[in-house]
Amino acid sequence: MMNIDITCQRPNALYLLLFLIPAVIVSVMQCRKIVKKAGFFRLMKDSSAEMGRMRHFSVMMTSRLVFRSLAWIMLVLACSGISWGTYLEPVQKNGSSVCFVFDISYSMNAADAAGGLTRLQAASSYASMLLPHIPSSSVSVVLAKGEGVTVVPLTEDRAVIDSLLTAISPELMSASGTSLGKGVRTALKSFPETSGNANAIWVFTDGDETDGQLEGALGECLRKGVPVYIIGFGSESESRILAGDGKTTVYTALRSEKMKRICENVMTKNKRTKGDTVQVRYVDATEAGSALTLLDYIEKTGGTSAGNDGDDFENNFVSYEVKPVQRYQLFLGLAVMFFALGFIVTEIDPEKIASAFRKTAAVSLVAASFILTSCAENTVQNAGTILSSSWCWYQHKYNSAVAGFLQVAFDAASSGDEITEQYAAYDLAATYLMQNENDAAETRFSSIPDSAPSDIRYASWYNRGIIAYKEGDYDRAAECFINALKIDGKKMNAKINLELSTTKAEKDARVRENMLTAVSESQESDTMENSIFQRIKENDRNQWKNSGQTETVSSAADY
């Protein structure tokens, strides 16, 4: 069974869930008040229809309350920082820091280490031997006894570390019990959060702990990308020592198998492999090359003397920290969804949904029966040809589309499949229309009979109207759009085109009328002009005649 580690960053936020209690009480009271004011109780006794309406109202209000409550719960969980699962995040490091964790319990006084030394003396000598090999690393010291205490914070002063190693003893702390886990957590806290160094923890112990917190502490170190090496001292044979009271005799030994098992469990739970750079590992101090194992990680970060003397190692080291996968986005999405459902349920009519479901089921059954019983092989083949030809049409490969539609029309006519033939004729006409072959398209559109499906007949009349409009025959275009609207009067495009065609036809009629009027007025103007000219000539002639007679009379008298 897979163990899922669920964590909560802000558990205090969960107290916000308590607001649901008064919110639910207020909602229920409001619902009852609405029901009472609406008089649904009286109507429920008088009519079965009102009884159904009452049930619908109760279900609606209950559903809305449930969905809104779920939305609030999801929102609170998002705020609390619930997370599960982990991922590895690369972190660039430069330099190194090491924390020495010494187990100073009384079991470390057992004199079963190499050279007749006590376990604590051997650990002190081992740490003194490691110090010269990490000259560029900052070092801190933590004593793992009781709660764990940082006696030397991170420093590069080796004299302070050496003086402490010479005086290390169980008497330095009066706390009882051995808690390696608390010591490791204290060591982890000794590293600054914003530090750019590659940190490491070295634990010097015999593995004899009393509270069992070591495995959890090692897991925390791995998740933060800090490797931990446990160095074992002593013999696996039981040794007799005196307890802290100086009277009680106890037996102790190196718990190497226990330490190895803990390290393997931590590596498995945190998805780490043995080849990973950041790991927890048990090292026996008496093994050959144990010190090189410890120095290997520090050497890669440039903290050893070898790393600083040459360019064999990179200055920047990349480690991986285990980060929890935050799930607030999931909870926020669920909160929005439930909140939206709370509004949707108030607009849903169960009776309409049931009716729509029954109609859909009936249509599906009829369609399925038709498909299963009436689809002949040639019909399926023609449908596939129409589909491929339509795809060519959308790709503007009109010649290929025409060939396909012609083949389908011929096959459908041969097999007596009128529906397929009518669809093929319409598709063929539409293709001709896209090629600007209006006459051929008009011929195909007009060949579609009145028995064809309504959508084909509407589309054929509509496209015939488009052809007539393009050719300037607006009266015929208006007639075609009227026929299309007789089939489906809800189409807005046909209505708009009908209005445009009618307007164009009326405008052309007015233009023709104005042209006739202009010609008539021009002729009338010419006639009037000639009449006036003749009248002027006649007046001039009469005037000359009268002028001549008068002059003759006067001349005779004067003479």
XYZ file of C-alpha atoms in Angstrom, residues 89 95 121 147 162 196 199 236 244 256 308 328 333 341 352 365 382 388 406 416 429 483 555:
23
model
C 13.993 21.294 -7.319
C 30.983 26.565 -1.108
C 37.362 9.586 22.152
C 16.932 18.544 23.083
C 39.842 21.825 18.247
C 24.195 29.592 -0.794
C 25.372 21.953 3.612
C 28.798 -4.734 17.667
C 24.248 8.295 34.218
C 24.957 -0.648 12.721
C 40.638 24.685 -4.046
C -4.061 25.136 -3.574
C -10.686 25.210 -8.873
C -22.997 24.866 -9.310
C -37.594 19.989 -18.301
C -32.713 4.946 -30.410
C -20.944 7.313 -50.666
C -13.403 13.277 -48.345
C -20.126 13.802 -59.391
C -31.986 4.860 -56.192
C -23.646 23.240 -56.989
C -38.822 31.214 -51.213
C -43.006 111.421 -96.218
